[in-house]
PDB file of C-alpha atoms in Angstrom:
ATOM      1  CA  MET A   1       2.449  16.927   3.672  1.00  0.00           C
ATOM      2  CA  LYS A   2       0.995  14.114   1.567  1.00  0.00           C
ATOM      3  CA  LEU A   3       1.914  10.560   2.478  1.00  0.00           C
ATOM      4  CA  PHE A   4       1.668   9.353  -1.135  1.00  0.00           C
ATOM      5  CA  LYS A   5       2.976  11.705  -3.811  1.00  0.00           C
ATOM      6  CA  ASN A   6       0.476  10.919  -6.591  1.00  0.00           C
ATOM      7  CA  VAL A   7      -2.683  10.215  -4.568  1.00  0.00           C
ATOM      8  CA  VAL A   8      -5.389  12.851  -5.144  1.00  0.00           C
ATOM      9  CA  LEU A   9      -8.401  11.192  -3.464  1.00  0.00           C
ATOM     10  CA  THR A  10      -9.022   8.785  -0.591  1.00  0.00           C
ATOM     11  CA  ILE A  11     -12.064   6.500  -0.697  1.00  0.00           C
ATOM     12  CA  ILE A  12     -13.553   5.071   2.503  1.00  0.00           C
ATOM     13  CA  ALA A  13     -16.109   2.377   1.729  1.00  0.00           C
ATOM     14  CA  GLY A  14     -17.417  -0.953   2.904  1.00  0.00           C
ATOM     15  CA  VAL A  15     -19.280  -3.885   1.428  1.00  0.00           C
ATOM     16  CA  GLY A  16     -19.013  -4.208  -2.339  1.00  0.00           C
ATOM     17  CA  TYR A  17     -15.928  -2.109  -2.985  1.00  0.00           C
ATOM     18  CA  GLY A  18     -13.180  -4.626  -2.270  1.00  0.00           C
ATOM     19  CA  VAL A  19     -12.591  -4.569  -6.026  1.00  0.00           C
ATOM     20  CA  LEU A  20     -10.654  -1.343  -5.402  1.00  0.00           C
ATOM     21  CA  SER A  21      -8.039  -3.298  -3.467  1.00  0.00           C
ATOM     22  CA  GLU A  22      -7.626  -6.175  -5.884  1.00  0.00           C
ATOM     23  CA  GLU A  23      -5.525  -6.626  -9.021  1.00  0.00           C
ATOM     24  CA  GLY A  24      -3.046  -3.834  -9.714  1.00  0.00           C
ATOM     25  CA  ALA A  25      -3.317  -2.157  -6.318  1.00  0.00           C
ATOM     26  CA  LYS A  26      -0.317  -1.490  -4.107  1.00  0.00           C
ATOM     27  CA  LEU A  27      -1.045  -2.575  -0.545  1.00  0.00           C
ATOM     28  CA  CYS A  28       0.323  -0.433   2.285  1.00  0.00           C
ATOM     29  CA  GLU A  29      -0.103  -0.207   6.038  1.00  0.00           C
ATOM     30  CA  ILE A  30      -0.419   3.067   7.912  1.00  0.00           C
ATOM     31  CA  ASN A  31       0.228   3.113  11.644  1.00  0.00           C
ATOM     32  CA  THR A  32      -2.154   5.212  13.731  1.00  0.00           C
ATOM     33  CA  PRO A  33      -2.547   5.677  17.512  1.00  0.00           C
ATOM     34  CA  TYR A  34      -5.712   3.569  17.190  1.00  0.00           C
ATOM     35  CA  GLY A  35      -4.214   0.629  15.329  1.00  0.00           C
ATOM     36  CA  PRO A  36      -2.746  -0.151  11.901  1.00  0.00           C
ATOM     37  CA  VAL A  37      -4.834   0.526   8.790  1.00  0.00           C
ATOM     38  CA  SER A  38      -4.468  -1.309   5.486  1.00  0.00           C
ATOM     39  CA  VAL A  39      -4.616   0.981   2.460  1.00  0.00           C
ATOM     40  CA  SER A  40      -4.718   0.112  -1.235  1.00  0.00           C
ATOM     41  CA  VAL A  41      -3.199   2.586  -3.688  1.00  0.00           C
ATOM     42  CA  LEU A  42      -4.183   2.168  -7.316  1.00  0.00           C
ATOM     43  CA  GLN A  43      -3.583   4.109 -10.474  1.00  0.00           C
ATOM     44  CA  ALA A  44      -6.561   6.170 -11.585  1.00  0.00           C
ATOM     45  CA  GLY A  45      -4.973   8.147 -14.421  1.00  0.00           C
ATOM     46  CA  ASP A  46      -1.723   8.763 -16.270  1.00  0.00           C
ATOM     47  CA  ASN A  47      -0.118  10.603 -13.377  1.00  0.00           C
ATOM     48  CA  PHE A  48      -2.438  10.278 -10.400  1.00  0.00           C
ATOM     49  CA  ASP A  49      -3.641   7.601  -7.969  1.00  0.00           C
ATOM     50  CA  ILE A  50      -6.423   7.017  -5.464  1.00  0.00           C
ATOM     51  CA  ALA A  51      -6.185   5.443  -2.014  1.00  0.00           C
ATOM     52  CA  PHE A  52      -8.828   3.009  -0.794  1.00  0.00           C
ATOM     53  CA  ILE A  53      -9.538   2.324   2.877  1.00  0.00           C
ATOM     54  CA  SER A  54     -11.963  -0.492   3.643  1.00  0.00           C
ATOM     55  CA  ARG A  55     -14.085  -0.135   6.752  1.00  0.00           C
ATOM     56  CA  HIS A  56     -13.726  -3.898   7.189  1.00  0.00           C
ATOM     57  CA  GLN A  57      -9.918  -3.973   7.035  1.00  0.00           C
ATOM     58  CA  GLY A  58      -9.401  -7.379   5.464  1.00  0.00           C
ATOM     59  CA  LYS A  59     -12.161  -9.092   7.407  1.00  0.00           C
ATOM     60  CA  ARG A  60     -15.266 -10.530   5.778  1.00  0.00           C
ATOM     61  CA  HIS A  61     -17.414  -7.959   7.537  1.00  0.00           C
ATOM     62  CA  VAL A  62     -17.133  -5.739  10.615  1.00  0.00           C
ATOM     63  CA  PRO A  63     -20.481  -4.724  12.163  1.00  0.00           C
ATOM     64  CA  PRO A  64     -21.040  -0.966  11.855  1.00  0.00           C
ATOM     65  CA  HIS A  65     -20.982  -0.379  15.612  1.00  0.00           C
ATOM     66  CA  GLN A  66     -17.546  -2.016  15.851  1.00  0.00           C
ATOM     67  CA  ILE A  67     -15.776  -0.193  13.007  1.00  0.00           C
ATOM     68  CA  ASN A  68     -12.563   1.491  14.164  1.00  0.00           C
ATOM     69  CA  PHE A  69     -13.506   4.904  12.784  1.00  0.00           C
ATOM     70  CA  ARG A  70     -10.709   6.786  14.540  1.00  0.00           C
ATOM     71  CA  ALA A  71      -8.051   4.589  12.961  1.00  0.00           C
ATOM     72  CA  LEU A  72      -9.578   4.892   9.487  1.00  0.00           C
ATOM     73  CA  VAL A  73      -9.918   8.669   9.617  1.00  0.00           C
ATOM     74  CA  ASP A  74      -6.479   9.171  11.140  1.00  0.00           C
ATOM     75  CA  ALA A  75      -5.031   7.138   8.261  1.00  0.00           C
ATOM     76  CA  ALA A  76      -6.931   9.376   5.840  1.00  0.00           C
ATOM     77  CA  ARG A  77      -5.518  12.410   7.654  1.00  0.00           C
ATOM     78  CA  GLN A  78      -1.998  11.084   7.136  1.00  0.00           C
ATOM     79  CA  ILE A  79      -2.680  10.538   3.428  1.00  0.00           C
ATOM     80  CA  GLY A  80      -3.643  14.204   3.354  1.00  0.00           C
ATOM     81  CA  VAL A  81      -6.036  14.499   0.401  1.00  0.00           C
ATOM     82  CA  PRO A  82      -9.829  14.939   0.033  1.00  0.00           C
ATOM     83  CA  VAL A  83     -11.971  12.008   1.183  1.00  0.00           C
ATOM     84  CA  LEU A  84     -15.052  10.539  -0.477  1.00  0.00           C
ATOM     85  CA  SER A  85     -17.055   8.236   1.767  1.00  0.00           C
ATOM     86  CA  VAL A  86     -19.370   5.701   0.113  1.00  0.00           C
ATOM     87  CA  ASN A  87     -22.361   4.664   2.231  1.00  0.00           C
ATOM     88  CA  SER A  88     -25.413   2.433   1.792  1.00  0.00           C
ATOM     89  CA  VAL A  89     -28.695   3.929   2.988  1.00  0.00           C
ATOM     90  CA  GLY A  90     -32.431   3.356   3.172  1.00  0.00           C
ATOM     91  CA  LEU A  91     -34.789   6.027   1.839  1.00  0.00           C
ATOM     92  CA  MET A  92     -37.258   7.246   4.475  1.00  0.00           C
ATOM     93  CA  ARG A  93     -39.326   9.794   2.572  1.00  0.00           C
ATOM     94  CA  GLU A  94     -39.873  11.393  -0.806  1.00  0.00           C
ATOM     95  CA  VAL A  95     -37.018  13.745  -1.738  1.00  0.00           C
ATOM     96  CA  PRO A  96     -36.657  16.285  -4.583  1.00  0.00           C
ATOM     97  CA  LEU A  97     -34.478  15.160  -7.473  1.00  0.00           C
ATOM     98  CA  ALA A  98     -31.618  17.134  -8.955  1.00  0.00           C
ATOM     99  CA  GLY A  99     -29.437  16.523 -11.985  1.00  0.00           C
ATOM    100  CA  ASN A 100     -29.665  16.524 -15.743  1.00  0.00           C
ATOM    101  CA  PHE A 101     -31.804  13.708 -17.121  1.00  0.00           C
ATOM    102  CA  GLU A 102     -33.995  15.469 -19.682  1.00  0.00           C
ATOM    103  CA  THR A 103     -32.832  13.027 -22.349  1.00  0.00           C
ATOM    104  CA  ASP A 104     -34.104  10.004 -20.408  1.00  0.00           C
ATOM    105  CA  SER A 105     -37.722   9.328 -21.374  1.00  0.00           C
ATOM    106  CA  VAL A 106     -38.299   7.328 -18.190  1.00  0.00           C
ATOM    107  CA  LEU A 107     -36.936   9.960 -15.814  1.00  0.00           C
ATOM    108  CA  LYS A 108     -37.458  13.328 -17.454  1.00  0.00           C
ATOM    109  CA  ASN A 109     -40.914  13.901 -15.973  1.00  0.00           C
ATOM    110  CA  LYS A 110     -39.880  12.871 -12.471  1.00  0.00           C
ATOM    111  CA  THR A 111     -39.311  15.560  -9.849  1.00  0.00           C
ATOM    112  CA  HIS A 112     -39.045  13.478  -6.692  1.00  0.00           C
ATOM    113  CA  ALA A 113     -37.536  10.178  -5.587  1.00  0.00           C
ATOM    114  CA  ALA A 114     -39.949   8.163  -3.473  1.00  0.00           C
ATOM    115  CA  PRO A 115     -39.283   5.049  -1.370  1.00  0.00           C
ATOM    116  CA  ASN A 116     -41.195   2.916  -3.895  1.00  0.00           C
ATOM    117  CA  SER A 117     -39.090   4.194  -6.821  1.00  0.00           C
ATOM    118  CA  PHE A 118     -35.603   4.299  -5.289  1.00  0.00           C
ATOM    119  CA  LEU A 119     -34.230   1.873  -7.908  1.00  0.00           C
ATOM    120  CA  ASP A 120     -34.495   4.623 -10.527  1.00  0.00           C
ATOM    121  CA  PHE A 121     -32.770   7.216  -8.327  1.00  0.00           C
ATOM    122  CA  PRO A 122     -30.122   5.435  -6.254  1.00  0.00           C
ATOM    123  CA  PHE A 123     -27.700   8.302  -5.510  1.00  0.00           C
ATOM    124  CA  PHE A 124     -27.951  10.670  -2.558  1.00  0.00           C
ATOM    125  CA  ILE A 125     -25.485  13.318  -1.389  1.00  0.00           C
ATOM    126  CA  PRO A 126     -25.841  14.379   2.270  1.00  0.00           C
ATOM    127  CA  ASN A 127     -25.527  18.048   3.141  1.00  0.00           C
ATOM    128  CA  ASP A 128     -26.149  17.537   6.859  1.00  0.00           C
ATOM    129  CA  PHE A 129     -26.632  14.698   9.341  1.00  0.00           C
ATOM    130  CA  ILE A 130     -28.343  13.670  12.570  1.00  0.00           C
ATOM    131  CA  ASP A 131     -26.476  11.424  14.987  1.00  0.00           C
ATOM    132  CA  MET A 132     -28.622   8.741  16.627  1.00  0.00           C
ATOM    133  CA  THR A 133     -25.729   6.437  17.481  1.00  0.00           C
ATOM    134  CA  GLN A 134     -25.275   5.417  21.102  1.00  0.00           C
ATOM    135  CA  ASN A 135     -21.927   3.863  21.961  1.00  0.00           C
ATOM    136  CA  ARG A 136     -19.399   5.155  19.420  1.00  0.00           C
ATOM    137  CA  VAL A 137     -16.331   7.246  20.138  1.00  0.00           C
ATOM    138  CA  GLY A 138     -16.954  10.448  18.212  1.00  0.00           C
ATOM    139  CA  THR A 139     -13.818  12.484  18.884  1.00  0.00           C
ATOM    140  CA  PHE A 140     -10.035  12.373  18.766  1.00  0.00           C
ATOM    141  CA  HIS A 141      -9.935  14.656  21.802  1.00  0.00           C
ATOM    142  CA  ASN A 142     -10.549  12.782  25.037  1.00  0.00           C
ATOM    143  CA  ASP A 143      -7.782  14.586  26.935  1.00  0.00           C
ATOM    144  CA  GLU A 144      -8.815  18.127  26.039  1.00  0.00           C
ATOM    145  CA  THR A 145     -12.007  20.004  25.204  1.00  0.00           C
ATOM    146  CA  VAL A 146     -12.393  20.732  21.490  1.00  0.00           C
ATOM    147  CA  HIS A 147     -15.737  22.038  20.241  1.00  0.00           C
ATOM    148  CA  VAL A 148     -15.419  21.536  16.486  1.00  0.00           C
ATOM    149  CA  ASP A 149     -17.814  23.597  14.366  1.00  0.00           C
ATOM    150  CA  MET A 150     -20.276  21.343  12.490  1.00  0.00           C
ATOM    151  CA  THR A 151     -22.345  24.032  10.784  1.00  0.00           C
ATOM    152  CA  ASP A 152     -21.247  22.617   7.427  1.00  0.00           C
ATOM    153  CA  PRO A 153     -20.262  19.005   8.155  1.00  0.00           C
ATOM    154  CA  TYR A 154     -19.570  18.038   4.533  1.00  0.00           C
ATOM    155  CA  CYS A 155     -17.110  19.908   2.327  1.00  0.00           C
ATOM    156  CA  ALA A 156     -19.076  22.263   0.065  1.00  0.00           C
ATOM    157  CA  ASP A 157     -16.304  22.361  -2.531  1.00  0.00           C
ATOM    158  CA  LEU A 158     -16.157  18.559  -2.804  1.00  0.00           C
ATOM    159  CA  ARG A 159     -19.957  18.279  -2.918  1.00  0.00           C
ATOM    160  CA  ASN A 160     -20.100  20.831  -5.727  1.00  0.00           C
ATOM    161  CA  LYS A 161     -17.627  18.763  -7.708  1.00  0.00           C
ATOM    162  CA  LEU A 162     -19.839  15.703  -7.182  1.00  0.00           C
ATOM    163  CA  TYR A 163     -22.914  17.606  -8.370  1.00  0.00           C
ATOM    164  CA  GLN A 164     -21.099  18.714 -11.521  1.00  0.00           C
ATOM    165  CA  ILE A 165     -19.895  15.179 -12.278  1.00  0.00           C
ATOM    166  CA  LEU A 166     -23.322  13.611 -11.790  1.00  0.00           C
ATOM    167  CA  GLU A 167     -25.002  16.245 -13.928  1.00  0.00           C
ATOM    168  CA  SER A 168     -22.371  15.990 -16.678  1.00  0.00           C
ATOM    169  CA  GLN A 169     -23.018  12.235 -16.822  1.00  0.00           C
ATOM    170  CA  SER A 170     -26.827  12.684 -16.762  1.00  0.00           C
ATOM    171  CA  ILE A 171     -27.079  10.849 -13.455  1.00  0.00           C
ATOM    172  CA  SER A 172     -30.071  11.887 -11.354  1.00  0.00           C
ATOM    173  CA  TYR A 173     -29.504  12.320  -7.637  1.00  0.00           C
ATOM    174  CA  SER A 174     -31.057  13.773  -4.513  1.00  0.00           C
ATOM    175  CA  GLU A 175     -29.566  15.527  -1.505  1.00  0.00           C
ATOM    176  CA  GLY A 176     -30.575  16.184   2.059  1.00  0.00           C
ATOM    177  CA  ILE A 177     -30.132  14.953   5.609  1.00  0.00           C
ATOM    178  CA  TYR A 178     -28.512  11.647   6.585  1.00  0.00           C
ATOM    179  CA  LEU A 179     -29.512  10.041   9.885  1.00  0.00           C
ATOM    180  CA  CYS A 180     -27.144   7.500  11.422  1.00  0.00           C
ATOM    181  CA  THR A 181     -28.320   4.749  13.766  1.00  0.00           C
ATOM    182  CA  GLU A 182     -26.253   2.477  15.977  1.00  0.00           C
ATOM    183  CA  GLY A 183     -27.042  -0.820  14.291  1.00  0.00           C
ATOM    184  CA  PRO A 184     -26.394  -3.557  13.606  1.00  0.00           C
ATOM    185  CA  ARG A 185     -30.159  -4.157  13.629  1.00  0.00           C
ATOM    186  CA  PHE A 186     -32.388  -2.409  11.137  1.00  0.00           C
ATOM    187  CA  GLU A 187     -34.774   0.240  12.412  1.00  0.00           C
ATOM    188  CA  THR A 188     -38.377  -0.345  13.518  1.00  0.00           C
ATOM    189  CA  LYS A 189     -41.343   1.080  11.619  1.00  0.00           C
ATOM    190  CA  ALA A 190     -42.031   3.455  14.490  1.00  0.00           C
ATOM    191  CA  GLU A 191     -38.446   4.707  14.460  1.00  0.00           C
ATOM    192  CA  ILE A 192     -38.579   5.351  10.714  1.00  0.00           C
ATOM    193  CA  GLN A 193     -41.868   7.227  11.092  1.00  0.00           C
ATOM    194  CA  MET A 194     -40.212   9.455  13.694  1.00  0.00           C
ATOM    195  CA  PHE A 195     -36.879   9.840  11.868  1.00  0.00           C
ATOM    196  CA  ALA A 196     -38.619  10.767   8.603  1.00  0.00           C
ATOM    197  CA  HIS A 197     -39.825  13.998  10.205  1.00  0.00           C
ATOM    198  CA  PHE A 198     -36.213  15.127  10.464  1.00  0.00           C
ATOM    199  CA  ALA A 199     -34.109  13.338   7.832  1.00  0.00           C
ATOM    200  CA  ASP A 200     -34.287  11.797   4.374  1.00  0.00           C
ATOM    201  CA  VAL A 201     -32.125   8.676   4.482  1.00  0.00           C
ATOM    202  CA  VAL A 202     -30.952   6.333   7.215  1.00  0.00           C
ATOM    203  CA  GLY A 203     -27.678   4.431   7.489  1.00  0.00           C
ATOM    204  CA  MET A 204     -25.196   3.004   9.970  1.00  0.00           C
ATOM    205  CA  THR A 205     -21.700   4.027   8.819  1.00  0.00           C
ATOM    206  CA  GLY A 206     -21.709   7.797   8.247  1.00  0.00           C
ATOM    207  CA  VAL A 207     -21.204   8.798  11.902  1.00  0.00           C
ATOM    208  CA  PRO A 208     -18.819   9.363  13.657  1.00  0.00           C
ATOM    209  CA  GLU A 209     -16.746   9.212  10.458  1.00  0.00           C
ATOM    210  CA  VAL A 210     -17.912  12.659   9.298  1.00  0.00           C
ATOM    211  CA  ILE A 211     -17.268  14.192  12.740  1.00  0.00           C
ATOM    212  CA  LEU A 212     -13.754  12.766  12.955  1.00  0.00           C
ATOM    213  CA  ALA A 213     -13.020  13.964   9.423  1.00  0.00           C
ATOM    214  CA  LYS A 214     -14.025  17.480  10.462  1.00  0.00           C
ATOM    215  CA  GLU A 215     -11.799  17.281  13.540  1.00  0.00           C
ATOM    216  CA  ALA A 216      -8.952  16.113  11.303  1.00  0.00           C
ATOM    217  CA  GLY A 217      -9.403  19.087   8.972  1.00  0.00           C
ATOM    218  CA  LEU A 218     -10.219  16.901   5.982  1.00  0.00           C
ATOM    219  CA  CYS A 219     -12.217  17.886   2.925  1.00  0.00           C
ATOM    220  CA  TYR A 220     -14.842  15.149   3.242  1.00  0.00           C
ATOM    221  CA  ALA A 221     -18.033  14.336   1.351  1.00  0.00           C
ATOM    222  CA  SER A 222     -20.322  11.330   1.134  1.00  0.00           C
ATOM    223  CA  LEU A 223     -21.863   9.563  -1.837  1.00  0.00           C
ATOM    224  CA  CYS A 224     -24.758   7.426  -0.628  1.00  0.00           C
ATOM    225  CA  VAL A 225     -26.283   4.539  -2.544  1.00  0.00           C
ATOM    226  CA  ILE A 226     -29.976   4.061  -1.758  1.00  0.00           C
ATOM    227  CA  THR A 227     -30.388   0.294  -1.566  1.00  0.00           C
ATOM    228  CA  ASN A 228     -33.864  -0.084  -0.076  1.00  0.00           C
ATOM    229  CA  PRO A 229     -36.957   1.672   1.236  1.00  0.00           C
ATOM    230  CA  ALA A 230     -36.723   1.958   5.017  1.00  0.00           C
ATOM    231  CA  ALA A 231     -38.738  -0.271   7.361  1.00  0.00           C
ATOM    232  CA  GLY A 232     -42.494  -0.091   6.921  1.00  0.00           C
ATOM    233  CA  LEU A 233     -42.369   1.669   3.545  1.00  0.00           C
ATOM    234  CA  SER A 234     -42.817  -1.455   1.456  1.00  0.00           C
ATOM    235  CA  GLN A 235     -44.604  -4.767   1.874  1.00  0.00           C
ATOM    236  CA  ASN A 236     -41.275  -6.564   2.255  1.00  0.00           C
ATOM    237  CA  MET A 237     -38.937  -6.969   5.188  1.00  0.00           C
ATOM    238  CA  VAL A 238     -35.644  -5.082   5.081  1.00  0.00           C
ATOM    239  CA  THR A 239     -32.875  -7.634   4.506  1.00  0.00           C
ATOM    240  CA  ALA A 240     -29.088  -7.608   4.300  1.00  0.00           C
ATOM    241  CA  ASP A 241     -29.382  -9.372   0.932  1.00  0.00           C
ATOM    242  CA  GLU A 242     -31.412  -6.446  -0.407  1.00  0.00           C
ATOM    243  CA  VAL A 243     -28.677  -4.022   0.657  1.00  0.00           C
ATOM    244  CA  LYS A 244     -25.987  -6.180  -0.932  1.00  0.00           C
ATOM    245  CA  VAL A 245     -27.893  -6.399  -4.227  1.00  0.00           C
ATOM    246  CA  GLY A 246     -28.356  -2.629  -4.264  1.00  0.00           C
ATOM    247  CA  VAL A 247     -24.647  -2.039  -3.728  1.00  0.00           C
ATOM    248  CA  GLU A 248     -23.647  -4.511  -6.428  1.00  0.00           C
ATOM    249  CA  LYS A 249     -26.122  -3.074  -8.924  1.00  0.00           C
ATOM    250  CA  ASN A 250     -24.646   0.409  -8.615  1.00  0.00           C
ATOM    251  CA  GLN A 251     -21.001  -0.534  -8.080  1.00  0.00           C
ATOM    252  CA  LYS A 252     -19.930   0.195 -11.666  1.00  0.00           C
ATOM    253  CA  THR A 253     -21.471   3.676 -11.636  1.00  0.00           C
ATOM    254  CA  VAL A 254     -19.928   4.496  -8.253  1.00  0.00           C
ATOM    255  CA  ILE A 255     -16.483   3.513  -9.532  1.00  0.00           C
ATOM    256  CA  GLU A 256     -17.021   5.687 -12.615  1.00  0.00           C
ATOM    257  CA  ILE A 257     -17.942   8.624 -10.361  1.00  0.00           C
ATOM    258  CA  ILE A 258     -14.807   8.002  -8.283  1.00  0.00           C
ATOM    259  CA  ALA A 259     -12.680   7.979 -11.440  1.00  0.00           C
ATOM    260  CA  ALA A 260     -14.228  11.234 -12.645  1.00  0.00           C
ATOM    261  CA  LEU A 261     -13.772  12.934  -9.274  1.00  0.00           C
ATOM    262  CA  SER A 262     -10.129  11.864  -9.034  1.00  0.00           C
ATOM    263  CA  SER A 263      -9.536  13.246 -12.525  1.00  0.00           C
ATOM    264  CA  VAL A 264     -11.021  16.608 -11.524  1.00  0.00           C
ATOM    265  CA  LEU A 265      -8.918  16.707  -8.348  1.00  0.00           C
ATOM    266  CA  SER A 266      -5.749  15.833 -10.254  1.00  0.00           C
ATOM    267  CA  ASN A 267      -6.109  19.119 -12.128  1.00  0.00           C
ATOM    268  CA  GLN A 268      -6.682  21.165  -8.979  1.00  0.00           C
ATOM    269  CA  LYS A 269      -3.880  22.947  -7.194  1.00  0.00           C
ATOM    270  CA  GLU A 270      -3.765  22.393  -3.450  1.00  0.00           C
ATOM    271  CA  ASP A 271      -4.012  26.137  -2.800  1.00  0.00           C
ATOM    272  CA  ASP A 272      -7.264  26.293  -4.792  1.00  0.00           C
ATOM    273  CA  CYS A 273      -8.960  23.954  -2.321  1.00  0.00           C
ATOM    274  CA  LYS A 274      -7.735  25.985   0.653  1.00  0.00           C
ATOM    275  CA  LYS A 275      -9.210  29.135  -0.868  1.00  0.00           C
ATOM    276  CA  SER A 276     -12.612  27.622  -1.657  1.00  0.00           C
ATOM    277  CA  CYS A 277     -13.430  25.691   1.541  1.00  0.00           C
ATOM    278  CA  ARG A 278     -13.070  26.033   5.307  1.00  0.00           C
ATOM    279  CA  CYS A 279     -12.522  22.377   6.184  1.00  0.00           C
ATOM    280  CA  GLN A 280      -8.884  22.715   7.190  1.00  0.00           C
ATOM    281  CA  SER A 281      -9.686  25.508   9.638  1.00  0.00           C
ATOM    282  CA  ALA A 282     -12.648  23.801  11.336  1.00  0.00           C
ATOM    283  CA  THR A 283     -10.825  23.431  14.653  1.00  0.00           C
ATOM    284  CA  VAL A 284      -9.447  26.973  14.734  1.00  0.00           C
ATOM    285  CA  SER A 285     -10.611  28.581  18.002  1.00  0.00           C
ATOM    286  CA  ALA A 286     -12.287  25.277  18.952  1.00  0.00           C
ATOM    287  CA  LYS A 287     -10.191  24.548  22.036  1.00  0.00           C
ATOM    288  CA  LEU A 288     -11.145  25.803  25.486  1.00  0.00           C
TER     289      LEU A 288
END
């Protein structure tokens, strides 16, 4: 049962997306076993809304290793609609491009996004992840054994909708493997050289959020904004200011993608989602 009648999409995001909780938004609080969660509900169309959950929960900034992921995801579970997570990442290696940008004279001859050209290709959609975090609670089930299936960690149906939206708007993007580190420090050059053998982008907020979403039976996908080349892949140091600038530069486009996705979901019947994805049955037969 949905907590908010007209909400069709929940957004979980961090730095740079507080605008979604400002003027015109209805502020609510959802109680979870892990603490209260502030949620902003704002109108996205004539008869549908979106819910926004900030990872920082009213504070200026919460370090990634201290985010209360269980509370955030449990609140999303109570809202009961698909979840789009927005994450900032560094690009670790050249990745193939997808999307429709034949009309763009600058981009039409490009086939790959490289760390030195990430500004032209800032959007990345993960289809898998590697967990390199160290001290985060990655389950709701500490009192029982639940082996949730993570073969397909991100909802294929929701990702396909994202692909269609990006291509319809002639936005180039790449996809691949997201690697999550503990933070809050940035990675060393040696770490990036090792990680790049196994993954494409590196970030600090995607895990355990994606795992908890799977345990909660949520349709969950991530839209990553590439804000910088990873450590050692440019002549410059990796800085927090660089990440912030990258987020701000692409904020308008991200919000447009969110609006388009919510519009698509508003025209989808709940049963259609159940038929086309397996997210809600991920924990079936998972308990010992």
